[in-house]
């Protein structure tokens, strides 16, 4: 769910038909609909009022995701509330960490990510999901949560996150495309499968409770390998571009969108994902009900 400031507003995301940017009150409505469709949880992304160099909206108490979490907590829905933990939605430059000149400053980013995770836990997140791909982020967040009294808040680590062209629609939605350069110095190389095992092992050592592979369909081999090699729950993130392609093909009348969506999700499950994050959640839950 993409949360934006204001009240009573939903703005469609052009490249993600069926998905909207929604204000906090509308987020609660969407969450109610998802819960009654039988969805198990929601993952929140924030579109802050203003962006700055350090991405302060990610961790300040009045951040947009923090407000949405408090409202969702108050609504007391049978949903696991997950908070994406990254800086790119909040930084003026669109990178996932803070900068030193034109470079990503890995280690100085860690304290910011830990602060964000603590802010989400304090606002009511059941799970924090670090997606910045900074080295050491899981350890920093674990220490931050433990030190702030959130020792039981689990971490869903975006562990094997590839530098993918399939994030395009998401970056439109969150206006978080990097203003210069790209994310290839922190996200992974699509050509490298074995590095996924290294990345997942690091996150497991640092205290991850669940590990994620992202994107999903083009990385089924990675999902299968991670499932075989590790004993933690494995998540797959079926990303915005994967959703957009199916929606576009269906709108053109070239494919049966519902059937293709089901087949894709089934393949992700077959590859070994224990759970799937997908923008098709509501459509498919309604199909299956
Ligand atoms: C933030 C983040 C991104 C996505 C999830 N968290 C964007 C990115 O890494 O550029 C992409 C999700 C999607 O495409 O659906 N780091
Ligand atoms: Zn990011």
PDB file of C-alpha atoms and ligand atoms in Angstrom:
ATOM      1  CA  UNK A   1       0.000   0.000   0.000  1.00  0.00           C
ATOM      2  CA  UNK A   2       1.282   3.432  -0.996  1.00  0.00           C
ATOM      3  CA  UNK A   3       0.368   6.016   1.637  1.00  0.00           C
ATOM      4  CA  UNK A   4       0.242   9.739   0.893  1.00  0.00           C
ATOM      5  CA  UNK A   5      -0.589  12.809   2.991  1.00  0.00           C
ATOM      6  CA  UNK A   6      -4.061  14.322   3.137  1.00  0.00           C
ATOM      7  CA  UNK A   7      -7.561  12.988   3.693  1.00  0.00           C
ATOM      8  CA  UNK A   8     -10.108  11.232   1.524  1.00  0.00           C
ATOM      9  CA  UNK A   9      -7.945  11.081  -1.563  1.00  0.00           C
ATOM     10  CA  UNK A  10      -6.998   8.239  -3.891  1.00  0.00           C
ATOM     11  CA  UNK A  11      -4.772   8.908  -6.890  1.00  0.00           C
ATOM     12  CA  UNK A  12      -4.438   6.113  -9.418  1.00  0.00           C
ATOM     13  CA  UNK A  13      -0.927   4.986 -10.321  1.00  0.00           C
ATOM     14  CA  UNK A  14      -0.910   5.062 -14.127  1.00  0.00           C
ATOM     15  CA  UNK A  15       1.595   2.267 -14.644  1.00  0.00           C
ATOM     16  CA  UNK A  16      -0.032   0.027 -12.006  1.00  0.00           C
ATOM     17  CA  UNK A  17      -3.717  -0.239 -12.988  1.00  0.00           C
ATOM     18  CA  UNK A  18      -5.839  -1.049  -9.936  1.00  0.00           C
ATOM     19  CA  UNK A  19      -3.314   0.423  -7.468  1.00  0.00           C
ATOM     20  CA  UNK A  20      -3.691   3.879  -5.961  1.00  0.00           C
ATOM     21  CA  UNK A  21      -1.752   6.255  -3.807  1.00  0.00           C
ATOM     22  CA  UNK A  22      -4.026   6.641  -0.790  1.00  0.00           C
ATOM     23  CA  UNK A  23      -4.344   8.883   2.238  1.00  0.00           C
ATOM     24  CA  UNK A  24      -4.248   7.349   5.720  1.00  0.00           C
ATOM     25  CA  UNK A  25      -8.036   7.073   6.058  1.00  0.00           C
ATOM     26  CA  UNK A  26      -8.265   5.374   2.655  1.00  0.00           C
ATOM     27  CA  UNK A  27      -5.396   3.093   3.596  1.00  0.00           C
ATOM     28  CA  UNK A  28      -7.480   1.812   6.495  1.00  0.00           C
ATOM     29  CA  UNK A  29     -10.372   1.168   4.099  1.00  0.00           C
ATOM     30  CA  UNK A  30      -8.156  -0.745   1.699  1.00  0.00           C
ATOM     31  CA  UNK A  31      -6.716  -2.740   4.555  1.00  0.00           C
ATOM     32  CA  UNK A  32     -10.225  -3.656   5.718  1.00  0.00           C
ATOM     33  CA  UNK A  33     -11.078  -4.881   2.215  1.00  0.00           C
ATOM     34  CA  UNK A  34      -7.868  -6.901   2.045  1.00  0.00           C
ATOM     35  CA  UNK A  35      -8.492  -8.453   5.434  1.00  0.00           C
ATOM     36  CA  UNK A  36     -12.001  -9.471   4.472  1.00  0.00           C
ATOM     37  CA  UNK A  37     -10.689 -10.979   1.241  1.00  0.00           C
ATOM     38  CA  UNK A  38      -8.479 -13.211   3.368  1.00  0.00           C
ATOM     39  CA  UNK A  39      -5.118 -11.540   2.791  1.00  0.00           C
ATOM     40  CA  UNK A  40      -2.654 -12.128   5.610  1.00  0.00           C
ATOM     41  CA  UNK A  41      -0.745  -8.877   5.687  1.00  0.00           C
ATOM     42  CA  UNK A  42       0.118  -5.567   4.119  1.00  0.00           C
ATOM     43  CA  UNK A  43       3.417  -3.878   3.331  1.00  0.00           C
ATOM     44  CA  UNK A  44       3.476  -0.098   3.610  1.00  0.00           C
ATOM     45  CA  UNK A  45       5.380   2.445   1.525  1.00  0.00           C
ATOM     46  CA  UNK A  46       5.381   6.174   2.189  1.00  0.00           C
ATOM     47  CA  UNK A  47       5.066   9.185  -0.097  1.00  0.00           C
ATOM     48  CA  UNK A  48       6.162  11.999   2.207  1.00  0.00           C
ATOM     49  CA  UNK A  49       4.995  15.608   2.006  1.00  0.00           C
ATOM     50  CA  UNK A  50       8.614  16.674   1.449  1.00  0.00           C
ATOM     51  CA  UNK A  51      11.887  14.914   0.742  1.00  0.00           C
ATOM     52  CA  UNK A  52      15.322  15.910   2.061  1.00  0.00           C
ATOM     53  CA  UNK A  53      18.969  14.855   1.793  1.00  0.00           C
ATOM     54  CA  UNK A  54      18.835  12.442   4.729  1.00  0.00           C
ATOM     55  CA  UNK A  55      15.340  11.080   4.179  1.00  0.00           C
ATOM     56  CA  UNK A  56      14.077  12.233   7.562  1.00  0.00           C
ATOM     57  CA  UNK A  57      10.477  11.279   6.762  1.00  0.00           C
ATOM     58  CA  UNK A  58      11.585   7.685   7.142  1.00  0.00           C
ATOM     59  CA  UNK A  59      12.252   7.992  10.863  1.00  0.00           C
ATOM     60  CA  UNK A  60      10.598  11.105  12.302  1.00  0.00           C
ATOM     61  CA  UNK A  61       7.612  10.397  14.510  1.00  0.00           C
ATOM     62  CA  UNK A  62       5.168  12.227  12.235  1.00  0.00           C
ATOM     63  CA  UNK A  63       6.243  10.367   9.072  1.00  0.00           C
ATOM     64  CA  UNK A  64       3.454   9.245   6.792  1.00  0.00           C
ATOM     65  CA  UNK A  65       3.988   5.509   7.276  1.00  0.00           C
ATOM     66  CA  UNK A  66       4.169   6.016  11.039  1.00  0.00           C
ATOM     67  CA  UNK A  67       0.768   7.750  10.897  1.00  0.00           C
ATOM     68  CA  UNK A  68      -0.697   4.991   8.766  1.00  0.00           C
ATOM     69  CA  UNK A  69       0.622   2.350  11.150  1.00  0.00           C
ATOM     70  CA  UNK A  70      -1.007   4.058  14.127  1.00  0.00           C
ATOM     71  CA  UNK A  71      -4.321   4.229  12.257  1.00  0.00           C
ATOM     72  CA  UNK A  72      -4.111   0.600  11.167  1.00  0.00           C
ATOM     73  CA  UNK A  73      -3.169  -0.508  14.672  1.00  0.00           C
ATOM     74  CA  UNK A  74      -6.206   1.352  16.029  1.00  0.00           C
ATOM     75  CA  UNK A  75      -8.420  -0.371  13.429  1.00  0.00           C
ATOM     76  CA  UNK A  76      -7.296  -3.701  14.899  1.00  0.00           C
ATOM     77  CA  UNK A  77      -7.555  -5.731  11.685  1.00  0.00           C
ATOM     78  CA  UNK A  78      -6.430  -9.348  11.345  1.00  0.00           C
ATOM     79  CA  UNK A  79      -3.453  -8.317   9.182  1.00  0.00           C
ATOM     80  CA  UNK A  80       0.291  -8.486   9.714  1.00  0.00           C
ATOM     81  CA  UNK A  81       1.502  -4.882   9.387  1.00  0.00           C
ATOM     82  CA  UNK A  82       4.838  -4.739   7.589  1.00  0.00           C
ATOM     83  CA  UNK A  83       6.836  -1.562   7.037  1.00  0.00           C
ATOM     84  CA  UNK A  84       9.260  -1.289   4.147  1.00  0.00           C
ATOM     85  CA  UNK A  85      12.411   0.196   5.633  1.00  0.00           C
ATOM     86  CA  UNK A  86      14.442   2.245   3.186  1.00  0.00           C
ATOM     87  CA  UNK A  87      15.404   5.845   2.549  1.00  0.00           C
ATOM     88  CA  UNK A  88      14.765   6.260  -1.196  1.00  0.00           C
ATOM     89  CA  UNK A  89      11.134   7.280  -0.853  1.00  0.00           C
ATOM     90  CA  UNK A  90      12.243  10.072   1.501  1.00  0.00           C
ATOM     91  CA  UNK A  91      15.525  11.323   0.049  1.00  0.00           C
ATOM     92  CA  UNK A  92      15.618  14.219  -2.407  1.00  0.00           C
ATOM     93  CA  UNK A  93      18.235  12.331  -4.479  1.00  0.00           C
ATOM     94  CA  UNK A  94      16.245   9.082  -4.562  1.00  0.00           C
ATOM     95  CA  UNK A  95      19.016   6.798  -3.325  1.00  0.00           C
ATOM     96  CA  UNK A  96      18.420   4.178  -0.654  1.00  0.00           C
ATOM     97  CA  UNK A  97      21.175   5.483   1.634  1.00  0.00           C
ATOM     98  CA  UNK A  98      22.649   8.838   2.558  1.00  0.00           C
ATOM     99  CA  UNK A  99      25.354  10.348   0.363  1.00  0.00           C
ATOM    100  CA  UNK A 100      28.900  11.564   0.741  1.00  0.00           C
ATOM    101  CA  UNK A 101      29.361  13.668  -2.364  1.00  0.00           C
ATOM    102  CA  UNK A 102      28.060  11.551  -5.236  1.00  0.00           C
ATOM    103  CA  UNK A 103      28.690   8.263  -3.426  1.00  0.00           C
ATOM    104  CA  UNK A 104      26.428   6.168  -1.241  1.00  0.00           C
ATOM    105  CA  UNK A 105      27.717   6.268   2.331  1.00  0.00           C
ATOM    106  CA  UNK A 106      26.996   2.712   3.465  1.00  0.00           C
ATOM    107  CA  UNK A 107      27.856   2.863   7.148  1.00  0.00           C
ATOM    108  CA  UNK A 108      26.356   6.297   7.911  1.00  0.00           C
ATOM    109  CA  UNK A 109      23.132   4.981   6.368  1.00  0.00           C
ATOM    110  CA  UNK A 110      22.850   2.176   8.914  1.00  0.00           C
ATOM    111  CA  UNK A 111      21.902   4.354  11.889  1.00  0.00           C
ATOM    112  CA  UNK A 112      19.219   6.048   9.753  1.00  0.00           C
ATOM    113  CA  UNK A 113      17.738   2.717   8.759  1.00  0.00           C
ATOM    114  CA  UNK A 114      17.781   1.553  12.376  1.00  0.00           C
ATOM    115  CA  UNK A 115      16.009   4.762  13.444  1.00  0.00           C
ATOM    116  CA  UNK A 116      13.369   4.158  10.787  1.00  0.00           C
ATOM    117  CA  UNK A 117      12.814   0.575  11.921  1.00  0.00           C
ATOM    118  CA  UNK A 118      12.404   1.727  15.534  1.00  0.00           C
ATOM    119  CA  UNK A 119       9.957   4.439  14.462  1.00  0.00           C
ATOM    120  CA  UNK A 120       7.833   1.861  12.617  1.00  0.00           C
ATOM    121  CA  UNK A 121       7.898  -0.596  15.495  1.00  0.00           C
ATOM    122  CA  UNK A 122       6.907   2.199  17.891  1.00  0.00           C
ATOM    123  CA  UNK A 123       4.038   3.179  15.594  1.00  0.00           C
ATOM    124  CA  UNK A 124       2.720  -0.385  15.544  1.00  0.00           C
ATOM    125  CA  UNK A 125       4.510  -2.344  12.816  1.00  0.00           C
ATOM    126  CA  UNK A 126       4.473  -6.100  13.385  1.00  0.00           C
ATOM    127  CA  UNK A 127       7.403  -6.609  11.004  1.00  0.00           C
ATOM    128  CA  UNK A 128      10.076  -4.325   9.572  1.00  0.00           C
ATOM    129  CA  UNK A 129      11.349  -5.053   6.084  1.00  0.00           C
ATOM    130  CA  UNK A 130      14.691  -3.446   5.230  1.00  0.00           C
ATOM    131  CA  UNK A 131      15.046  -2.990   1.461  1.00  0.00           C
ATOM    132  CA  UNK A 132      17.966  -0.569   1.154  1.00  0.00           C
ATOM    133  CA  UNK A 133      20.601  -3.264   0.474  1.00  0.00           C
ATOM    134  CA  UNK A 134      23.174  -1.470   2.629  1.00  0.00           C
ATOM    135  CA  UNK A 135      25.740  -3.948   3.975  1.00  0.00           C
ATOM    136  CA  UNK A 136      25.126  -4.566   7.665  1.00  0.00           C
ATOM    137  CA  UNK A 137      21.595  -3.157   7.684  1.00  0.00           C
ATOM    138  CA  UNK A 138      20.006  -6.197   9.328  1.00  0.00           C
ATOM    139  CA  UNK A 139      22.501  -6.196  12.217  1.00  0.00           C
ATOM    140  CA  UNK A 140      22.085  -2.446  12.711  1.00  0.00           C
ATOM    141  CA  UNK A 141      18.294  -2.709  12.712  1.00  0.00           C
ATOM    142  CA  UNK A 142      18.324  -5.701  15.066  1.00  0.00           C
ATOM    143  CA  UNK A 143      20.518  -3.806  17.515  1.00  0.00           C
ATOM    144  CA  UNK A 144      18.380  -0.688  17.183  1.00  0.00           C
ATOM    145  CA  UNK A 145      15.147  -2.568  17.807  1.00  0.00           C
ATOM    146  CA  UNK A 146      16.570  -4.520  20.740  1.00  0.00           C
ATOM    147  CA  UNK A 147      17.919  -1.337  22.318  1.00  0.00           C
ATOM    148  CA  UNK A 148      14.572   0.418  21.987  1.00  0.00           C
ATOM    149  CA  UNK A 149      12.515  -2.333  23.612  1.00  0.00           C
ATOM    150  CA  UNK A 150      11.407  -4.089  20.422  1.00  0.00           C
ATOM    151  CA  UNK A 151      13.344  -7.311  20.821  1.00  0.00           C
ATOM    152  CA  UNK A 152      10.377  -9.340  19.569  1.00  0.00           C
ATOM    153  CA  UNK A 153       9.801  -7.360  16.353  1.00  0.00           C
ATOM    154  CA  UNK A 154      10.866  -9.621  13.485  1.00  0.00           C
ATOM    155  CA  UNK A 155      12.889  -8.578  10.440  1.00  0.00           C
ATOM    156  CA  UNK A 156      11.871  -9.579   6.939  1.00  0.00           C
ATOM    157  CA  UNK A 157      15.132  -8.957   5.076  1.00  0.00           C
ATOM    158  CA  UNK A 158      15.126  -8.065   1.415  1.00  0.00           C
ATOM    159  CA  UNK A 159      18.162 -10.330   1.243  1.00  0.00           C
ATOM    160  CA  UNK A 160      18.586 -11.104  -2.460  1.00  0.00           C
ATOM    161  CA  UNK A 161      17.388  -7.939  -4.127  1.00  0.00           C
ATOM    162  CA  UNK A 162      18.515  -7.531  -7.708  1.00  0.00           C
ATOM    163  CA  UNK A 163      19.097  -4.262  -9.577  1.00  0.00           C
ATOM    164  CA  UNK A 164      16.063  -4.748 -11.809  1.00  0.00           C
ATOM    165  CA  UNK A 165      14.307  -2.830 -14.564  1.00  0.00           C
ATOM    166  CA  UNK A 166      11.090  -4.314 -13.170  1.00  0.00           C
ATOM    167  CA  UNK A 167      10.924  -1.689 -10.393  1.00  0.00           C
ATOM    168  CA  UNK A 168      10.028   1.051 -12.893  1.00  0.00           C
ATOM    169  CA  UNK A 169       6.310   1.401 -12.083  1.00  0.00           C
ATOM    170  CA  UNK A 170       7.062   1.414  -8.344  1.00  0.00           C
ATOM    171  CA  UNK A 171       9.510   4.263  -8.823  1.00  0.00           C
ATOM    172  CA  UNK A 172       6.789   6.197 -10.685  1.00  0.00           C
ATOM    173  CA  UNK A 173       4.390   5.517  -7.830  1.00  0.00           C
ATOM    174  CA  UNK A 174       6.816   6.535  -5.086  1.00  0.00           C
ATOM    175  CA  UNK A 175       8.705   9.142  -7.122  1.00  0.00           C
ATOM    176  CA  UNK A 176      11.884   7.504  -5.901  1.00  0.00           C
ATOM    177  CA  UNK A 177      13.955   6.920  -9.027  1.00  0.00           C
ATOM    178  CA  UNK A 178      17.554   7.956  -8.317  1.00  0.00           C
ATOM    179  CA  UNK A 179      18.238  11.493  -9.550  1.00  0.00           C
ATOM    180  CA  UNK A 180      21.708  10.458 -10.733  1.00  0.00           C
ATOM    181  CA  UNK A 181      23.420   7.141 -11.287  1.00  0.00           C
ATOM    182  CA  UNK A 182      21.647   3.883 -10.514  1.00  0.00           C
ATOM    183  CA  UNK A 183      21.331   1.332  -7.714  1.00  0.00           C
ATOM    184  CA  UNK A 184      23.869  -1.129  -9.083  1.00  0.00           C
ATOM    185  CA  UNK A 185      26.440  -0.461  -6.376  1.00  0.00           C
ATOM    186  CA  UNK A 186      24.078  -1.757  -3.683  1.00  0.00           C
ATOM    187  CA  UNK A 187      21.522  -3.958  -5.443  1.00  0.00           C
ATOM    188  CA  UNK A 188      22.645  -7.211  -7.037  1.00  0.00           C
ATOM    189  CA  UNK A 189      23.738  -8.131 -10.563  1.00  0.00           C
ATOM    190  CA  UNK A 190      21.082 -10.134 -12.420  1.00  0.00           C
ATOM    191  CA  UNK A 191      23.812 -12.317 -13.913  1.00  0.00           C
ATOM    192  CA  UNK A 192      24.958 -13.535 -10.511  1.00  0.00           C
ATOM    193  CA  UNK A 193      22.962 -16.354  -8.916  1.00  0.00           C
ATOM    194  CA  UNK A 194      25.512 -17.552  -6.377  1.00  0.00           C
ATOM    195  CA  UNK A 195      25.838 -14.128  -4.790  1.00  0.00           C
ATOM    196  CA  UNK A 196      22.255 -14.562  -3.590  1.00  0.00           C
ATOM    197  CA  UNK A 197      23.399 -17.355  -1.274  1.00  0.00           C
ATOM    198  CA  UNK A 198      26.147 -15.121   0.131  1.00  0.00           C
ATOM    199  CA  UNK A 199      23.732 -12.233   0.646  1.00  0.00           C
ATOM    200  CA  UNK A 200      21.109 -14.402   2.334  1.00  0.00           C
ATOM    201  CA  UNK A 201      23.716 -16.033   4.590  1.00  0.00           C
ATOM    202  CA  UNK A 202      24.931 -12.594   5.707  1.00  0.00           C
ATOM    203  CA  UNK A 203      21.396 -11.485   6.553  1.00  0.00           C
ATOM    204  CA  UNK A 204      20.678 -14.721   8.424  1.00  0.00           C
ATOM    205  CA  UNK A 205      23.881 -14.256  10.457  1.00  0.00           C
ATOM    206  CA  UNK A 206      22.901 -10.671  11.204  1.00  0.00           C
ATOM    207  CA  UNK A 207      19.547 -11.782  12.630  1.00  0.00           C
ATOM    208  CA  UNK A 208      17.011 -11.880   9.803  1.00  0.00           C
ATOM    209  CA  UNK A 209      13.850 -13.792  10.727  1.00  0.00           C
ATOM    210  CA  UNK A 210      12.596 -14.170   7.150  1.00  0.00           C
ATOM    211  CA  UNK A 211      14.433 -13.666   3.880  1.00  0.00           C
ATOM    212  CA  UNK A 212      13.181 -12.328   0.592  1.00  0.00           C
ATOM    213  CA  UNK A 213      14.080 -12.809  -3.053  1.00  0.00           C
ATOM    214  CA  UNK A 214      13.145  -9.937  -5.364  1.00  0.00           C
ATOM    215  CA  UNK A 215      11.944  -9.769  -8.134  1.00  0.00           C
ATOM    216  CA  UNK A 216      10.233 -13.150  -8.369  1.00  0.00           C
ATOM    217  CA  UNK A 217       9.463 -14.582 -11.809  1.00  0.00           C
ATOM    218  CA  UNK A 218      12.801 -13.886 -13.459  1.00  0.00           C
ATOM    219  CA  UNK A 219      14.531 -15.276 -10.341  1.00  0.00           C
ATOM    220  CA  UNK A 220      12.737 -18.586  -9.746  1.00  0.00           C
ATOM    221  CA  UNK A 221      16.108 -20.370  -9.696  1.00  0.00           C
ATOM    222  CA  UNK A 222      17.213 -18.079  -6.882  1.00  0.00           C
ATOM    223  CA  UNK A 223      14.010 -18.728  -4.924  1.00  0.00           C
ATOM    224  CA  UNK A 224      14.505 -22.479  -5.298  1.00  0.00           C
ATOM    225  CA  UNK A 225      18.148 -22.298  -4.209  1.00  0.00           C
ATOM    226  CA  UNK A 226      17.415 -20.112  -1.202  1.00  0.00           C
ATOM    227  CA  UNK A 227      14.554 -22.416  -0.163  1.00  0.00           C
ATOM    228  CA  UNK A 228      16.883 -25.429  -0.398  1.00  0.00           C
ATOM    229  CA  UNK A 229      19.819 -23.863   1.459  1.00  0.00           C
ATOM    230  CA  UNK A 230      18.152 -22.027   4.357  1.00  0.00           C
ATOM    231  CA  UNK A 231      15.609 -22.980   6.985  1.00  0.00           C
ATOM    232  CA  UNK A 232      13.965 -19.594   7.495  1.00  0.00           C
ATOM    233  CA  UNK A 233      10.705 -18.618   5.813  1.00  0.00           C
ATOM    234  CA  UNK A 234      11.401 -17.470   2.245  1.00  0.00           C
ATOM    235  CA  UNK A 235       9.384 -14.619   0.781  1.00  0.00           C
ATOM    236  CA  UNK A 236       9.206 -13.666  -2.884  1.00  0.00           C
ATOM    237  CA  UNK A 237       8.339 -10.154  -3.985  1.00  0.00           C
ATOM    238  CA  UNK A 238       6.359 -10.155  -7.215  1.00  0.00           C
ATOM    239  CA  UNK A 239       7.230  -6.588  -8.141  1.00  0.00           C
ATOM    240  CA  UNK A 240       5.533  -3.666  -9.846  1.00  0.00           C
ATOM    241  CA  UNK A 241       6.866  -4.386 -13.344  1.00  0.00           C
ATOM    242  CA  UNK A 242       5.699  -7.973 -13.168  1.00  0.00           C
ATOM    243  CA  UNK A 243       2.230  -6.739 -12.218  1.00  0.00           C
ATOM    244  CA  UNK A 244       2.214  -3.989 -14.866  1.00  0.00           C
ATOM    245  CA  UNK A 245       3.110  -6.367 -17.706  1.00  0.00           C
ATOM    246  CA  UNK A 246       0.212  -8.685 -16.931  1.00  0.00           C
ATOM    247  CA  UNK A 247      -2.216  -5.777 -16.557  1.00  0.00           C
ATOM    248  CA  UNK A 248      -1.030  -4.233 -19.827  1.00  0.00           C
ATOM    249  CA  UNK A 249      -1.308  -7.488 -21.763  1.00  0.00           C
ATOM    250  CA  UNK A 250      -4.779  -8.061 -20.367  1.00  0.00           C
ATOM    251  CA  UNK A 251      -5.930  -4.511 -21.189  1.00  0.00           C
ATOM    252  CA  UNK A 252      -4.824  -5.026 -24.778  1.00  0.00           C
ATOM    253  CA  UNK A 253      -6.825  -8.234 -24.865  1.00  0.00           C
ATOM    254  CA  UNK A 254      -3.715 -10.266 -25.649  1.00  0.00           C
ATOM    255  CA  UNK A 255      -3.717 -12.479 -22.571  1.00  0.00           C
ATOM    256  CA  UNK A 256      -6.190 -13.606 -19.924  1.00  0.00           C
ATOM    257  CA  UNK A 257      -4.886 -11.474 -17.047  1.00  0.00           C
ATOM    258  CA  UNK A 258      -6.477 -13.443 -14.207  1.00  0.00           C
ATOM    259  CA  UNK A 259      -5.253 -16.773 -15.531  1.00  0.00           C
ATOM    260  CA  UNK A 260      -1.735 -15.485 -16.147  1.00  0.00           C
ATOM    261  CA  UNK A 261      -1.579 -13.882 -12.706  1.00  0.00           C
ATOM    262  CA  UNK A 262      -2.595 -17.149 -11.063  1.00  0.00           C
ATOM    263  CA  UNK A 263      -0.080 -19.092 -13.142  1.00  0.00           C
ATOM    264  CA  UNK A 264       2.719 -16.691 -12.229  1.00  0.00           C
ATOM    265  CA  UNK A 265       1.936 -16.839  -8.523  1.00  0.00           C
ATOM    266  CA  UNK A 266       1.667 -20.613  -8.691  1.00  0.00           C
ATOM    267  CA  UNK A 267       5.105 -20.789 -10.323  1.00  0.00           C
ATOM    268  CA  UNK A 268       6.588 -18.589  -7.575  1.00  0.00           C
ATOM    269  CA  UNK A 269       5.055 -20.894  -4.987  1.00  0.00           C
ATOM    270  CA  UNK A 270       6.259 -23.996  -6.859  1.00  0.00           C
ATOM    271  CA  UNK A 271       9.792 -22.586  -6.892  1.00  0.00           C
ATOM    272  CA  UNK A 272       9.690 -22.571  -3.098  1.00  0.00           C
ATOM    273  CA  UNK A 273       8.335 -19.273  -1.796  1.00  0.00           C
ATOM    274  CA  UNK A 274       6.598 -19.676   1.553  1.00  0.00           C
ATOM    275  CA  UNK A 275       4.791 -16.403   1.068  1.00  0.00           C
ATOM    276  CA  UNK A 276       4.416 -13.903  -1.742  1.00  0.00           C
ATOM    277  CA  UNK A 277       4.186 -10.128  -1.723  1.00  0.00           C
ATOM    278  CA  UNK A 278       2.120  -9.176  -4.757  1.00  0.00           C
ATOM    279  CA  UNK A 279      -0.021  -6.329  -6.048  1.00  0.00           C
ATOM    280  CA  UNK A 280      -2.380  -9.049  -7.274  1.00  0.00           C
ATOM    281  CA  UNK A 281      -3.219 -10.018  -3.694  1.00  0.00           C
ATOM    282  CA  UNK A 282      -6.748  -8.657  -3.691  1.00  0.00           C
ATOM    283  CA  UNK A 283      -7.647  -9.748  -7.246  1.00  0.00           C
ATOM    284  CA  UNK A 284      -6.384 -13.251  -6.671  1.00  0.00           C
ATOM    285  CA  UNK A 285      -7.900 -13.620  -3.219  1.00  0.00           C
ATOM    286  CA  UNK A 286     -11.254 -12.689  -4.721  1.00  0.00           C
ATOM    287  CA  UNK A 287     -10.747 -15.166  -7.564  1.00  0.00           C
ATOM    288  CA  UNK A 288      -9.919 -17.933  -5.127  1.00  0.00           C
ATOM    289  CA  UNK A 289     -12.710 -17.201  -2.644  1.00  0.00           C
TER     290      UNK A 289
HETATM  291  C1  LIG B   1      12.710   0.627  -1.970  1.00  0.00           C
HETATM  292  C2  LIG B   1      11.911  -0.370  -2.709  1.00  0.00           C
HETATM  293  C3  LIG B   1      11.764  -0.534  -4.094  1.00  0.00           C
HETATM  294  C4  LIG B   1      10.853  -1.555  -4.265  1.00  0.00           C
HETATM  295  C5  LIG B   1      10.491  -2.008  -2.998  1.00  0.00           C
HETATM  296  N1  LIG B   1      11.173  -1.266  -2.049  1.00  0.00           N
HETATM  297  C6  LIG B   1      12.336   0.260  -5.211  1.00  0.00           C
HETATM  298  C7  LIG B   1      13.733   0.111  -5.604  1.00  0.00           C
HETATM  299  O1  LIG B   1      14.527  -0.622  -4.994  1.00  0.00           O
HETATM  300  O2  LIG B   1      14.095   0.812  -6.558  1.00  0.00           O
HETATM  301  C8  LIG B   1      10.363  -2.052  -5.591  1.00  0.00           C
HETATM  302  C9  LIG B   1       9.067  -2.772  -5.531  1.00  0.00           C
HETATM  303  C10 LIG B   1       8.349  -2.941  -6.810  1.00  0.00           C
HETATM  304  O3  LIG B   1       8.865  -2.684  -7.915  1.00  0.00           O
HETATM  305  O4  LIG B   1       7.206  -3.357  -6.711  1.00  0.00           O
HETATM  306  N2  LIG B   1      14.059   0.386  -1.986  1.00  0.00           N
HETATM  307 ZN1  LIG B   2      15.255   2.136  -1.474  1.00  0.00          ZN
END
